[in-house]
CSV table of C-alpha atoms in Angstrom, one decimal:
chain,number,residue,atom,x,y,z
E,10,MET,CA,20.9,1.6,52.4
E,11,ARG,CA,21.5,-2.3,50.2
E,12,LEU,CA,21.9,-2.5,46.7
E,13,LYS,CA,19.9,-6.0,46.0
E,14,GLN,CA,19.0,-5.0,42.4
E,15,ARG,CA,20.7,-5.8,39.2
E,16,LYS,CA,20.0,-3.1,37.9
E,17,GLU,CA,21.5,-1.1,40.3
E,18,PHE,CA,24.6,-3.1,40.1
E,19,LEU,CA,24.2,-2.2,36.2
E,20,ASP,CA,24.1,0.9,36.8
E,21,ILE,CA,27.2,1.7,38.9
E,22,ALA,CA,29.0,-0.2,36.5
E,23,ALA,CA,28.0,1.2,33.5
E,24,SER,CA,28.9,4.9,34.6
E,25,GLY,CA,30.1,5.1,38.3
E,26,LYS,CA,34.0,4.7,38.6
E,27,LYS,CA,35.9,1.7,39.3
E,28,TRP,CA,39.1,0.3,40.6
E,29,VAL,CA,40.8,-2.6,40.8
E,30,THR,CA,43.3,-4.1,43.3
E,31,PRO,CA,44.3,-7.7,44.1
E,32,GLY,CA,41.5,-8.2,46.6
E,33,LEU,CA,38.9,-6.8,45.5
E,34,ILE,CA,36.9,-4.4,43.6
E,35,LEU,CA,35.5,-1.2,43.8
E,36,GLN,CA,32.6,0.5,41.8
E,37,ALA,CA,31.5,3.6,42.9
E,38,LYS,CA,29.0,6.2,41.5
E,39,LYS,CA,27.8,9.5,43.0
E,40,ARG,CA,23.8,9.5,44.2
E,41,ILE,CA,21.2,12.1,44.3
E,42,ASP,CA,20.3,11.6,48.0
E,43,LYS,CA,22.8,11.6,50.6
E,44,LYS,CA,22.5,8.2,51.9
E,45,ILE,CA,24.9,5.3,51.4
E,46,GLY,CA,24.0,2.6,48.8
E,47,ILE,CA,26.6,-1.1,48.8
E,48,GLY,CA,26.2,-4.3,47.0
E,49,PHE,CA,28.8,-6.7,47.7
E,50,THR,CA,28.8,-9.4,44.7
E,51,VAL,CA,31.4,-12.5,44.0
E,52,SER,CA,31.2,-15.0,41.3
E,53,ARG,CA,31.4,-18.4,41.1
E,54,LYS,CA,35.2,-18.2,40.2
E,55,VAL,CA,35.7,-17.4,43.9
E,56,GLY,CA,34.8,-21.1,44.9
E,57,ASN,CA,31.7,-23.0,46.7
E,58,ALA,CA,28.9,-21.3,48.4
E,59,VAL,CA,31.1,-21.7,51.4
E,60,ALA,CA,33.9,-19.6,49.8
E,61,ARG,CA,31.6,-16.8,48.8
E,62,ASN,CA,29.8,-16.4,52.0
E,63,ARG,CA,33.3,-16.1,53.3
E,64,ALA,CA,34.4,-13.2,50.7
E,65,LYS,CA,31.2,-11.4,51.1
E,66,ARG,CA,31.4,-11.4,55.1
E,67,ARG,CA,35.0,-10.0,55.0
E,68,LEU,CA,33.7,-7.3,52.4
E,69,ARG,CA,31.0,-6.8,54.3
E,70,VAL,CA,33.0,-5.9,57.6
E,71,LEU,CA,35.5,-4.1,55.9
E,72,ALA,CA,32.6,-1.3,54.4
E,73,SER,CA,31.1,-1.3,57.3
E,74,GLU,CA,34.4,0.3,59.4
E,75,ALA,CA,35.3,2.3,56.8
E,76,LEU,CA,31.7,3.9,56.0
E,77,LYS,CA,30.9,4.3,59.5
E,78,ASN,CA,30.6,7.7,59.5
E,79,ASP,CA,28.3,8.6,56.6
E,80,THR,CA,31.3,10.7,55.5
E,81,LEU,CA,31.0,9.1,51.7
E,82,ALA,CA,27.0,10.2,51.8
E,83,GLY,CA,25.9,10.6,48.8
E,84,TYR,CA,27.6,7.6,47.3
E,85,SER,CA,26.6,4.4,45.8
E,86,PHE,CA,29.4,1.5,46.0
E,87,VAL,CA,29.6,-1.8,44.3
E,88,VAL,CA,32.5,-4.3,45.7
E,89,ILE,CA,32.9,-7.2,43.3
E,90,GLY,CA,35.1,-10.2,45.4
E,91,ARG,CA,37.9,-11.5,43.4
E,92,ALA,CA,39.6,-14.6,43.9
E,93,GLU,CA,42.2,-13.3,46.2
E,94,THR,CA,40.2,-11.8,48.8
E,95,ASN,CA,39.8,-15.0,50.8
E,96,LYS,CA,43.5,-15.8,50.5
E,97,ARG,CA,44.7,-12.3,51.9
E,98,PRO,CA,45.0,-11.7,55.0
E,99,TYR,CA,42.5,-9.1,56.6
E,100,SER,CA,45.3,-6.4,57.2
E,101,VAL,CA,46.1,-6.7,53.5
E,102,LEU,CA,42.8,-6.7,52.4
E,103,ARG,CA,42.4,-3.6,54.5
E,104,GLN,CA,45.1,-1.8,52.5
E,105,ASP,CA,43.3,-2.5,48.9
E,106,PHE,CA,39.9,-1.3,50.2
E,107,VAL,CA,41.9,1.7,50.9
E,108,GLN,CA,43.5,2.6,47.9
E,109,ALA,CA,40.6,1.9,46.2
E,110,LEU,CA,38.0,4.0,47.9
E,111,ALA,CA,41.6,6.5,46.8
E,112,LYS,CA,41.4,5.6,43.4
E,113,VAL,CA,37.6,6.4,43.1
E,114,ASP,CA,38.3,9.8,44.4
E,115,MET,CA,36.5,9.9,47.4
E,116,ILE,CA,38.9,10.3,49.9
E,117,SER,CA,39.5,13.6,48.6
E,118,LYS,CA,36.1,14.6,48.2
E,119,ARG,CA,35.1,13.7,52.2
E,120,LYS,CA,35.3,16.1,55.1
E,121,SER,CA,37.0,14.1,57.6
E,122,PRO,CA,39.6,11.6,57.3
E,123,ASP,CA,38.3,9.3,60.5
E,124,PRO,CA,37.2,6.0,59.2
E,125,ILE,CA,40.0,5.7,56.5
E,126,GLU,CA,42.7,6.2,58.8
E,127,ARG,CA,41.0,3.9,61.5
E,128,LEU,CA,41.4,1.3,58.7
E,129,LYS,CA,45.1,2.0,58.0
E,130,GLN,CA,46.7,1.3,61.6
């Protein structure tokens, strides 16, 4: 489920967990239902529209790989692109995403390590 409304983003920012890495910022909050909610945002600090869209595409691919098996169901995530999102190699950006998931305590609560282990390779 995609997060699209500003209210949803602000709610997660205000009461969710947050972790900052050089390539991205991840915010997470527990949901009432068992769906996965995810939203992406990249500010103009990152660059022009082309750079922002490229950053969002890279973040979308990371999230789809990590959240593929619904093992993190019941959480909403906001992934915020930073200036380094486009500059970092994809493998390093992947490590940033894995590290951020670990720091917001999502990995320890999961049932199966498959999606994240696949990212570490």
